[in-house]
Coordinates of N, CA and C in Angstrom, one line a residue:
Q1 N -1.9 -0.5 -43.4 CA -0.5 -0.2 -43.5 C 0.4 -1.1 -42.7
R2 N -0.2 -1.7 -41.7 CA 0.6 -2.6 -40.9 C 0.7 -4.0 -41.5
L3 N -0.3 -4.2 -42.4 CA -0.3 -5.6 -43.0 C 0.9 -5.6 -44.0
P4 N 1.5 -6.8 -44.1 CA 2.6 -6.9 -45.1 C 2.1 -6.7 -46.5
M5 N 3.0 -6.3 -47.3 CA 2.6 -5.9 -48.7 C 2.1 -7.1 -49.5
L6 N 2.7 -8.3 -49.2 CA 2.2 -9.5 -50.0 C 0.8 -9.8 -49.6
L7 N 0.4 -9.8 -48.3 CA -0.9 -10.0 -47.9 C -1.9 -9.0 -48.5
R8 N -1.5 -7.7 -48.4 CA -2.4 -6.7 -49.0 C -2.6 -6.9 -50.5
R9 N -1.5 -7.3 -51.2 CA -1.6 -7.5 -52.7 C -2.5 -8.7 -53.0
S10 N -2.3 -9.8 -52.2 CA -3.1 -11.0 -52.5 C -4.6 -10.8 -52.1
L11 N -4.9 -9.9 -51.1 CA -6.3 -9.7 -50.8 C -7.0 -8.8 -51.8
T12 N -6.2 -7.9 -52.4 CA -6.8 -7.0 -53.4 C -6.7 -7.5 -54.8
D13 N -5.9 -8.5 -55.0 CA -5.7 -9.0 -56.4 C -6.9 -9.8 -56.8
D14 N -7.3 -9.6 -58.1 CA -8.5 -10.2 -58.7 C -8.1 -11.6 -59.3
A15 N -6.9 -12.1 -59.2 CA -6.5 -13.3 -59.8 C -7.1 -14.5 -59.2
H16 N -7.5 -14.5 -58.0 CA -8.1 -15.7 -57.3 C -9.6 -15.8 -57.5
G17 N -10.2 -15.0 -58.2 CA -11.6 -15.1 -58.5 C -12.5 -14.3 -57.5
F18 N -11.9 -13.7 -56.5 CA -12.7 -12.8 -55.6 C -11.8 -11.6 -55.3
R19 N -12.5 -10.6 -54.8 CA -11.9 -9.4 -54.5 C -12.3 -8.9 -53.1
V20 N -11.4 -8.6 -52.3 CA -11.7 -8.1 -50.9 C -11.4 -6.6 -51.0
A21 N -12.5 -5.8 -50.7 CA -12.3 -4.4 -50.9 C -12.1 -3.7 -49.5
M22 N -12.3 -4.4 -48.4 CA -12.3 -3.8 -47.1 C -11.0 -4.1 -46.4
V23 N -9.8 -3.9 -47.0 CA -8.6 -4.2 -46.4 C -8.3 -3.3 -45.2
E24 N -8.7 -2.0 -45.3 CA -8.5 -1.1 -44.2 C -9.3 -1.5 -43.0
R25 N -10.5 -1.9 -43.2 CA -11.3 -2.3 -42.0 C -10.7 -3.5 -41.3
L26 N -10.2 -4.5 -42.1 CA -9.5 -5.6 -41.5 C -8.3 -5.2 -40.7
A27 N -7.5 -4.3 -41.3 CA -6.3 -3.8 -40.6 C -6.7 -3.1 -39.3
S28 N -7.7 -2.3 -39.3 CA -8.1 -1.6 -38.1 C -8.7 -2.5 -37.1
T29 N -9.3 -3.6 -37.5 CA -9.8 -4.6 -36.6 C -8.6 -5.3 -35.9
L30 N -7.6 -5.7 -36.7 CA -6.5 -6.3 -36.2 C -5.7 -5.4 -35.2
M31 N -5.7 -4.1 -35.5 CA -5.0 -3.2 -34.5 C -5.8 -3.1 -33.2
L32 N -7.2 -3.1 -33.4 CA -8.0 -3.0 -32.2 C -7.8 -4.2 -31.3
D33 N -7.7 -5.4 -31.9 CA -7.4 -6.6 -31.1 C -6.1 -6.6 -30.4
E34 N -5.1 -6.1 -31.1 CA -3.7 -5.9 -30.5 C -3.8 -5.0 -29.4
A35 N -4.5 -3.9 -29.6 CA -4.6 -2.9 -28.5 C -5.3 -3.5 -27.3
R36 N -6.4 -4.2 -27.5 CA -7.1 -4.8 -26.4 C -6.3 -5.8 -25.7
E37 N -5.5 -6.7 -26.4 CA -4.6 -7.6 -25.8 C -3.5 -6.9 -25.0
R38 N -3.0 -5.8 -25.5 CA -2.0 -5.1 -24.8 C -2.6 -4.5 -23.5
Q39 N -3.8 -4.0 -23.6 CA -4.5 -3.3 -22.5 C -4.8 -4.4 -21.4
N40 N -5.2 -5.6 -21.8 CA -5.4 -6.7 -20.8 C -4.2 -7.1 -20.2
F41 N -3.1 -7.2 -20.9 CA -1.8 -7.5 -20.3 C -1.3 -6.5 -19.3
V42 N -1.4 -5.2 -19.7 CA -1.0 -4.2 -18.7 C -1.9 -4.2 -17.5
A43 N -3.2 -4.4 -17.7 CA -4.1 -4.5 -16.5 C -3.8 -5.7 -15.6
G44 N -3.4 -6.8 -16.2 CA -3.0 -8.0 -15.5 C -1.8 -7.7 -14.7
M45 N -0.8 -7.0 -15.3 CA 0.4 -6.7 -14.6 C 0.2 -5.8 -13.4
F46 N -0.6 -4.7 -13.7 CA -0.9 -3.8 -12.6 C -1.7 -4.5 -11.4
T47 N -2.6 -5.5 -11.8 CA -3.2 -6.3 -10.7 C -2.3 -7.1 -9.9
A48 N -1.3 -7.8 -10.6 CA -0.4 -8.6 -9.9 C 0.5 -7.7 -9.0
F49 N 1.0 -6.6 -9.5 CA 1.8 -5.7 -8.7 C 1.0 -5.2 -7.5
A50 N -0.3 -4.9 -7.7 CA -1.1 -4.4 -6.6 C -1.3 -5.4 -5.5
L51 N -1.5 -6.7 -5.9 CA -1.6 -7.8 -5.0 C -0.3 -8.0 -4.2
I52 N 0.8 -7.9 -4.9 CA 2.1 -8.1 -4.3 C 2.3 -6.9 -3.3
A53 N 2.0 -5.7 -3.7 CA 2.1 -4.6 -2.8 C 1.2 -4.7 -1.5
L54 N 0.0 -5.2 -1.7 CA -0.9 -5.4 -0.6 C -0.4 -6.4 0.3
G55 N 0.2 -7.5 -0.2 CA 0.8 -8.6 0.7 C 2.0 -8.0 1.4
L56 N 2.8 -7.3 0.8 CA 4.0 -6.7 1.4 C 3.6 -5.7 2.5
S57 N 2.5 -4.9 2.2 CA 2.1 -3.9 3.3 C 1.5 -4.7 4.5
A58 N 0.8 -5.8 4.2 CA 0.2 -6.5 5.3 C 1.4 -7.2 6.1
L59 N 2.4 -7.7 5.5 CA 3.5 -8.2 6.2 C 4.2 -7.2 7.0
G60 N 4.4 -6.0 6.4 CA 5.0 -4.9 7.2 C 4.3 -4.5 8.4
V61 N 3.0 -4.3 8.2 CA 2.1 -4.0 9.4 C 2.2 -5.0 10.5
Y62 N 2.1 -6.3 10.0 CA 2.2 -7.4 11.0 C 3.5 -7.3 11.8
A63 N 4.6 -7.1 11.0 CA 5.9 -7.0 11.7 C 6.0 -5.9 12.7
V64 N 5.5 -4.7 12.3 CA 5.6 -3.5 13.2 C 4.8 -3.8 14.4
V65 N 3.5 -4.2 14.3 CA 2.6 -4.4 15.4 C 3.1 -5.6 16.3
S66 N 3.7 -6.6 15.7 CA 4.2 -7.7 16.4 C 5.4 -7.3 17.2
H67 N 6.3 -6.5 16.6 CA 7.4 -5.9 17.4 C 7.0 -5.1 18.6
T68 N 5.9 -4.3 18.3 CA 5.4 -3.4 19.4 C 4.9 -4.3 20.6
V69 N 4.2 -5.4 20.2 CA 3.6 -6.3 21.2 C 4.8 -6.9 22.0
T70 N 5.8 -7.3 21.3 CA 7.0 -8.0 21.9 C 7.6 -7.0 22.9
Q71 N 7.8 -5.7 22.5 CA 8.4 -4.8 23.4 C 7.5 -4.4 24.6
R72 N 6.2 -4.5 24.4 CA 5.2 -4.2 25.5 C 4.8 -5.4 26.3
T73 N 5.5 -6.5 26.2 CA 5.1 -7.7 26.8 C 5.0 -7.5 28.4
R74 N 6.0 -6.8 28.9 CA 5.9 -6.6 30.4 C 4.7 -5.7 30.8
E75 N 4.5 -4.7 30.0 CA 3.4 -3.8 30.3 C 2.0 -4.6 30.2
I76 N 1.9 -5.4 29.1 CA 0.7 -6.2 29.0 C 0.5 -7.2 30.1
G77 N 1.7 -7.8 30.5 CA 1.6 -8.7 31.6 C 1.1 -8.0 32.9
V78 N 1.6 -6.8 33.2 CA 1.2 -6.1 34.4 C -0.3 -5.8 34.3
R79 N -0.7 -5.3 33.1 CA -2.2 -5.0 32.9 C -3.1 -6.2 33.1
V80 N -2.6 -7.4 32.6 CA -3.4 -8.6 32.8 C -3.4 -9.0 34.3
A81 N -2.2 -8.8 35.0 CA -2.1 -9.2 36.4 C -3.1 -8.3 37.2
L82 N -3.2 -7.0 36.8 CA -4.1 -6.1 37.5 C -5.6 -6.3 37.1
G83 N -5.9 -7.2 36.2 CA -7.3 -7.5 35.9 C -7.8 -7.0 34.6
A84 N -6.9 -6.6 33.7 CA -7.4 -6.2 32.4 C -8.0 -7.4 31.6
S85 N -9.1 -7.1 30.9 CA -9.7 -8.2 30.2 C -9.0 -8.4 28.8
E86 N -9.3 -9.6 28.2 CA -8.7 -9.9 26.9 C -9.2 -8.8 25.9
R87 N -10.4 -8.4 26.1 CA -11.0 -7.4 25.1 C -10.2 -6.1 25.2
T88 N -9.9 -5.7 26.4 CA -9.1 -4.4 26.6 C -7.7 -4.5 26.0
I89 N -7.1 -5.7 26.2 CA -5.7 -5.9 25.6 C -5.8 -5.9 24.1
R90 N -6.8 -6.6 23.5 CA -7.0 -6.7 22.1 C -7.2 -5.3 21.5
Q91 N -8.1 -4.5 22.2 CA -8.4 -3.2 21.7 C -7.2 -2.2 21.7
S92 N -6.4 -2.4 22.7 CA -5.2 -1.6 22.8 C -4.2 -1.9 21.7
V93 N -4.0 -3.1 21.4 CA -3.1 -3.5 20.3 C -3.7 -3.1 19.0
L94 N -5.0 -3.3 18.8 CA -5.6 -3.0 17.5 C -5.6 -1.5 17.3
F95 N -5.7 -0.7 18.4 CA -5.7 0.7 18.3 C -4.4 1.2 17.7
H96 N -3.3 0.7 18.1 CA -2.0 1.1 17.6 C -1.9 0.8 16.1
G97 N -2.4 -0.4 15.7 CA -2.4 -0.8 14.3 C -3.3 0.1 13.5
N98 N -4.4 0.4 14.0 CA -5.4 1.3 13.3 C -4.9 2.7 13.2
V99 N -4.2 3.2 14.2 CA -3.7 4.6 14.1 C -2.7 4.6 12.9
M100 N -1.8 3.6 12.9 CA -0.8 3.5 11.8 C -1.5 3.5 10.4
A101 N -2.5 2.6 10.3 CA -3.2 2.5 9.1 C -4.0 3.7 8.6
L102 N -4.7 4.3 9.6 CA -5.5 5.5 9.2 C -4.6 6.7 8.9
S103 N -3.4 6.8 9.5 CA -2.5 7.9 9.2 C -2.0 7.7 7.8
G104 N -1.6 6.5 7.5 CA -1.1 6.2 6.1 C -2.1 6.3 5.0
I105 N -3.4 5.9 5.3 CA -4.4 6.1 4.4 C -4.8 7.6 4.2
A106 N -4.8 8.3 5.2 CA -5.0 9.8 5.1 C -4.0 10.5 4.2
I107 N -2.7 10.2 4.5 CA -1.7 10.7 3.6 C -1.8 10.3 2.2
G108 N -2.1 9.0 2.0 CA -2.3 8.5 0.6 C -3.4 9.1 -0.1
E109 N -4.5 9.3 0.6 CA -5.7 9.9 0.0 C -5.4 11.4 -0.4
V110 N -4.7 12.1 0.5 CA -4.4 13.5 0.1 C -3.5 13.6 -1.1
V111 N -2.5 12.7 -1.2 CA -1.7 12.6 -2.4 C -2.5 12.2 -3.6
A112 N -3.3 11.2 -3.4 CA -4.1 10.7 -4.6 C -5.1 11.8 -5.1
F113 N -5.7 12.5 -4.2 CA -6.7 13.5 -4.7 C -5.9 14.7 -5.3
S114 N -4.7 15.0 -4.8 CA -4.0 16.1 -5.4 C -3.4 15.7 -6.8
T115 N -3.3 14.4 -7.1 CA -2.8 14.0 -8.4 C -3.9 13.4 -9.3
M116 N -5.1 13.7 -8.9 CA -6.3 13.1 -9.7 C -6.3 13.7 -11.1
S117 N -6.0 14.9 -11.3 CA -6.0 15.4 -12.7 C -5.0 14.7 -13.6
L118 N -3.8 14.3 -13.0 CA -2.8 13.6 -13.7 C -3.3 12.2 -14.0
L119 N -4.0 11.6 -13.1 CA -4.5 10.3 -13.3 C -5.6 10.3 -14.4
G120 N -6.4 11.4 -14.4 CA -7.4 11.5 -15.4 C -6.9 11.5 -16.8
R121 N -5.6 12.0 -17.0 CA -5.0 12.0 -18.3 C -4.7 10.6 -18.8
F122 N -4.4 9.7 -17.9 CA -4.1 8.3 -18.2 C -5.3 7.5 -18.4
L123 N -6.4 7.9 -17.8 CA -7.7 7.2 -17.9 C -8.7 8.1 -18.5
P124 N -8.7 8.5 -19.8 CA -9.5 9.5 -20.3 C -11.0 9.1 -20.3
D125 N -11.4 7.8 -20.4 CA -12.8 7.4 -20.4 C -13.4 7.2 -19.1
T126 N -12.6 7.5 -18.0 CA -13.1 7.3 -16.7 C -13.7 8.6 -16.1
R127 N -14.9 8.5 -15.5 CA -15.4 9.7 -14.9 C -14.8 9.9 -13.5
P128 N -14.7 11.2 -13.1 CA -14.1 11.4 -11.8 C -14.8 10.7 -10.6
S129 N -16.1 10.5 -10.7 CA -16.8 9.8 -9.6 C -16.3 8.4 -9.5
H130 N -15.9 7.7 -10.6 CA -15.4 6.4 -10.6 C -14.0 6.4 -9.9
I131 N -13.2 7.4 -10.2 CA -11.9 7.5 -9.7 C -11.9 7.7 -8.1
I132 N -12.9 8.5 -7.7 CA -13.1 8.7 -6.3 C -13.5 7.4 -5.6
L133 N -14.5 6.7 -6.2 CA -14.9 5.4 -5.7 C -13.7 4.5 -5.6
L134 N -12.9 4.5 -6.6 CA -11.7 3.6 -6.6 C -10.8 3.9 -5.4
F135 N -10.6 5.2 -5.1 CA -9.8 5.6 -4.0 C -10.4 5.1 -2.7
F136 N -11.7 5.2 -2.5 CA -12.3 4.8 -1.3 C -12.3 3.2 -1.1
V137 N -12.4 2.5 -2.3 CA -12.3 1.1 -2.2 C -10.9 0.6 -1.8
A138 N -9.9 1.3 -2.4 CA -8.5 1.0 -2.1 C -8.3 1.3 -0.6
A139 N -8.8 2.4 -0.1 CA -8.6 2.8 1.3 C -9.3 1.7 2.2
G140 N -10.4 1.3 1.9 CA -11.1 0.3 2.7 C -10.4 -1.1 2.6
T141 N -9.9 -1.4 1.5 CA -9.1 -2.7 1.4 C -7.8 -2.6 2.2
L142 N -7.1 -1.5 2.2 CA -5.9 -1.3 3.0 C -6.3 -1.3 4.5
F143 N -7.4 -0.7 4.9 CA -7.7 -0.7 6.3 C -8.1 -2.1 6.7
A144 N -8.8 -2.9 5.9 CA -9.2 -4.2 6.3 C -7.9 -5.1 6.4
T145 N -7.0 -4.9 5.5 CA -5.8 -5.7 5.5 C -5.0 -5.3 6.8
T146 N -4.9 -4.1 7.1 CA -4.2 -3.7 8.3 C -4.9 -4.2 9.6
L147 N -6.2 -4.2 9.6 CA -6.9 -4.8 10.7 C -6.6 -6.2 10.9
F148 N -6.6 -7.0 9.8 CA -6.3 -8.4 9.9 C -4.9 -8.6 10.3
A149 N -3.9 -7.8 9.8 CA -2.5 -8.0 10.1 C -2.3 -7.6 11.6
S150 N -3.1 -6.7 12.1 CA -2.9 -6.3 13.5 C -3.6 -7.3 14.5
Y151 N -4.6 -8.0 14.0 CA -5.3 -8.9 14.8 C -4.5 -10.1 15.3
L152 N -3.6 -10.6 14.4 CA -2.7 -11.7 14.8 C -1.8 -11.4 16.0
P153 N -1.1 -10.3 16.0 CA -0.3 -10.0 17.3 C -1.2 -9.6 18.5
A154 N -2.4 -9.1 18.2 CA -3.3 -8.8 19.3 C -3.8 -10.1 20.0
R155 N -4.0 -11.1 19.1 CA -4.4 -12.4 19.7 C -3.3 -13.0 20.5
R156 N -2.1 -12.8 20.1 CA -0.9 -13.3 20.8 C -0.8 -12.5 22.1
A157 N -1.1 -11.2 22.1 CA -1.0 -10.4 23.3 C -2.0 -10.8 24.3
M158 N -3.2 -11.3 23.9 CA -4.2 -11.7 24.8 C -3.9 -12.9 25.6
R159 N -2.9 -13.7 25.0 CA -2.6 -15.0 25.6 C -1.3 -14.9 26.5
I160 N -0.8 -13.7 26.7 CA 0.4 -13.5 27.5 C 0.1 -13.9 29.0
N161 N 0.9 -14.7 29.5 CA 0.8 -15.1 30.9 C 1.5 -14.1 31.7
P162 N 0.8 -13.4 32.7 CA 1.4 -12.3 33.4 C 2.7 -12.7 34.2
V163 N 2.7 -13.9 34.8 CA 3.9 -14.4 35.6 C 5.1 -14.5 34.7
E164 N 4.9 -15.1 33.5 CA 6.1 -15.3 32.6 C 6.5 -13.9 32.0
A165 N 5.5 -13.0 31.8 CA 5.9 -11.7 31.2 C 6.7 -10.9 32.2
L166 N 6.4 -11.0 33.5 CA 7.1 -10.2 34.5 C 8.4 -10.9 34.8
R167 N 8.5 -12.2 34.7 CA 9.8 -12.9 34.9 C 10.8 -12.7 33.7
A168 N 10.2 -12.4 32.5 CA 11.1 -12.4 31.3 C 12.1 -11.3 31.4
E169 N 11.9 -10.2 32.0 CA 12.9 -9.1 32.0 C 13.5 -8.9 33.3

Protein backbone atom coordinates (compact mmCIF):
# COMPACT_ATOMS: atom_id res chain seq x y z
CA GLN A 1 0.00 0.00 0.00
CA ARG A 2 2.93 2.31 0.50
CA LEU A 3 4.34 1.44 -2.91
CA PRO A 4 3.37 3.84 -5.64
CA MET A 5 0.62 2.59 -7.90
CA LEU A 6 2.82 2.63 -11.02
CA LEU A 7 5.39 0.37 -9.38
CA ARG A 8 2.68 -1.95 -8.08
CA ARG A 9 1.05 -2.11 -11.54
CA SER A 10 4.34 -2.77 -13.32
CA LEU A 11 5.32 -5.52 -10.89
CA THR A 12 2.01 -7.32 -11.23
CA ASP A 13 1.58 -6.68 -14.97
CA ASP A 14 2.18 -9.67 -17.21
CA ALA A 15 3.25 -7.52 -20.20
CA HIS A 16 6.99 -7.80 -19.48
CA GLY A 17 7.04 -11.59 -19.63
CA PHE A 18 7.24 -12.21 -15.90
CA ARG A 19 4.89 -11.87 -13.03
CA VAL A 20 5.76 -10.94 -9.44
CA ALA A 21 3.16 -12.31 -7.09
CA MET A 22 4.75 -11.30 -3.77
CA VAL A 23 4.23 -7.54 -3.86
CA GLU A 24 2.97 -7.48 -0.28
CA ARG A 25 6.07 -9.28 1.02
CA LEU A 26 8.30 -6.74 -0.75
CA ALA A 27 6.31 -3.90 0.73
CA SER A 28 6.53 -5.34 4.23
CA THR A 29 10.30 -5.87 3.80
CA LEU A 30 10.72 -2.27 2.72
CA MET A 31 8.73 -1.09 5.74
CA LEU A 32 10.85 -3.24 8.05
CA ASP A 33 14.01 -1.69 6.62
CA GLU A 34 12.58 1.80 7.11
CA ALA A 35 11.61 0.96 10.68
CA ARG A 36 15.06 -0.44 11.40
CA GLU A 37 16.74 2.66 9.96
CA ARG A 38 14.46 4.89 12.01
CA GLN A 39 15.19 2.85 15.14
CA ASN A 40 18.96 3.07 14.54
CA PHE A 41 18.70 6.82 14.02
CA VAL A 42 16.74 7.29 17.24
CA ALA A 43 19.20 5.07 19.14
CA GLY A 44 22.10 7.11 17.76
CA MET A 45 20.43 10.35 18.81
CA PHE A 46 19.79 9.04 22.32
CA THR A 47 23.41 7.89 22.55
CA ALA A 48 24.68 11.30 21.45
CA PHE A 49 22.42 13.09 23.95
CA ALA A 50 23.48 10.70 26.72
CA LEU A 51 27.17 11.37 26.02
CA ILE A 52 26.55 15.12 26.00
CA ALA A 53 24.66 14.84 29.29
CA LEU A 54 27.46 12.75 30.81
CA GLY A 55 30.04 15.33 29.74
CA LEU A 56 27.98 18.18 31.13
CA SER A 57 27.46 16.38 34.43
CA ALA A 58 31.20 15.73 34.70
CA LEU A 59 31.88 19.39 34.00
CA GLY A 60 29.33 20.43 36.63
CA VAL A 61 30.78 18.12 39.28
CA TYR A 62 34.27 19.36 38.48
CA ALA A 63 33.12 22.97 38.83
CA VAL A 64 31.39 22.39 42.17
CA VAL A 65 34.24 20.40 43.70
CA SER A 66 36.83 22.83 42.33
CA HIS A 67 34.91 25.74 43.83
CA THR A 68 34.76 23.91 47.17
CA VAL A 69 38.52 23.33 47.09
CA THR A 70 39.09 27.01 46.28
CA GLN A 71 36.94 28.09 49.21
CA ARG A 72 38.66 25.61 51.53
CA THR A 73 42.20 26.60 50.49
CA ARG A 74 42.96 28.15 53.88
CA GLU A 75 41.60 25.12 55.77
CA ILE A 76 43.58 22.73 53.58
CA GLY A 77 46.71 24.86 54.05
CA VAL A 78 46.30 24.69 57.86
CA ARG A 79 45.80 20.94 57.73
CA VAL A 80 48.93 20.50 55.59
CA ALA A 81 50.89 22.78 57.94
CA LEU A 82 49.78 20.64 60.89
CA GLY A 83 51.03 17.50 59.15
CA ALA A 84 48.12 16.10 57.14
CA SER A 85 49.28 13.73 54.44
CA GLU A 86 48.44 14.09 50.75
CA ARG A 87 46.34 10.97 51.06
CA THR A 88 44.20 12.52 53.81
CA ILE A 89 43.67 15.70 51.79
CA ARG A 90 42.78 13.70 48.66
CA GLN A 91 40.32 11.52 50.60
CA SER A 92 38.67 14.58 52.13
CA VAL A 93 38.08 16.22 48.75
CA LEU A 94 36.99 12.96 47.09
CA PHE A 95 34.60 12.31 49.97
CA HIS A 96 32.69 15.52 49.25
CA GLY A 97 32.47 14.64 45.54
CA ASN A 98 31.35 11.10 46.33
CA VAL A 99 28.64 12.26 48.73
CA MET A 100 27.27 14.51 46.01
CA ALA A 101 27.43 11.69 43.45
CA LEU A 102 25.89 9.03 45.66
CA SER A 103 23.02 11.25 46.76
CA GLY A 104 22.25 12.14 43.13
CA ILE A 105 22.48 8.51 42.06
CA ALA A 106 20.23 7.40 44.92
CA ILE A 107 17.57 9.96 44.00
CA GLY A 108 17.88 9.02 40.32
CA GLU A 109 17.54 5.30 41.04
CA VAL A 110 14.42 5.86 43.17
CA VAL A 111 12.83 7.88 40.36
CA ALA A 112 13.94 5.36 37.74
CA PHE A 113 12.56 2.36 39.64
CA SER A 114 9.28 4.16 40.26
CA THR A 115 8.88 4.85 36.54
CA MET A 116 10.02 1.41 35.40
CA SER A 117 6.52 0.36 34.33
CA LEU A 118 6.32 3.42 32.08
CA LEU A 119 9.71 2.60 30.60
CA GLY A 120 8.53 -0.97 29.99
CA ARG A 121 5.79 0.37 27.70
CA PHE A 122 8.37 2.05 25.47
CA LEU A 123 10.62 -1.03 25.43
CA PRO A 124 8.14 -3.92 25.14
CA ASP A 125 10.72 -6.55 24.12
CA THR A 126 13.03 -5.81 27.05
CA ARG A 127 12.91 -7.94 30.17
CA PRO A 128 12.78 -6.16 33.55
CA SER A 129 16.09 -7.77 34.54
CA HIS A 130 17.76 -6.01 31.58
CA ILE A 131 16.25 -2.68 32.58
CA ILE A 132 17.51 -3.11 36.15
CA LEU A 133 20.97 -4.01 34.82
CA LEU A 134 20.85 -0.88 32.67
CA PHE A 135 20.05 1.23 35.75
CA PHE A 136 23.05 -0.17 37.63
CA VAL A 137 25.39 0.27 34.66
CA ALA A 138 24.24 3.90 34.36
CA ALA A 139 24.77 4.43 38.09
CA GLY A 140 28.26 2.93 37.90
CA THR A 141 29.14 5.09 34.91
CA LEU A 142 27.93 8.22 36.67
CA PHE A 143 29.85 7.34 39.82
CA ALA A 144 33.05 6.70 37.87
CA THR A 145 32.61 10.00 36.02
CA THR A 146 32.09 11.84 39.30
CA LEU A 147 35.13 10.17 40.82
CA PHE A 148 37.25 11.27 37.87
CA ALA A 149 35.82 14.81 37.93
CA SER A 150 36.52 15.04 41.68
CA TYR A 151 40.04 13.69 41.38
CA LEU A 152 41.34 16.68 39.42
CA PRO A 153 40.51 19.25 42.14
CA ALA A 154 41.72 16.77 44.77
CA ARG A 155 45.07 16.59 43.02
CA ARG A 156 45.22 20.39 43.01
CA ALA A 157 44.37 20.45 46.73
CA MET A 158 47.22 18.06 47.50
CA ARG A 159 49.68 20.54 45.98
CA ILE A 160 48.60 23.54 48.08
CA ASN A 161 51.54 25.25 49.71
CA PRO A 162 50.54 25.96 53.34
CA VAL A 163 52.48 29.25 53.52
CA GLU A 164 50.82 30.65 50.38
CA ALA A 165 47.39 29.37 51.51
CA LEU A 166 47.65 31.13 54.86
CA ARG A 167 49.02 34.30 53.27
CA ALA A 168 46.27 34.40 50.59
CA GLU A 169 43.48 35.60 52.88
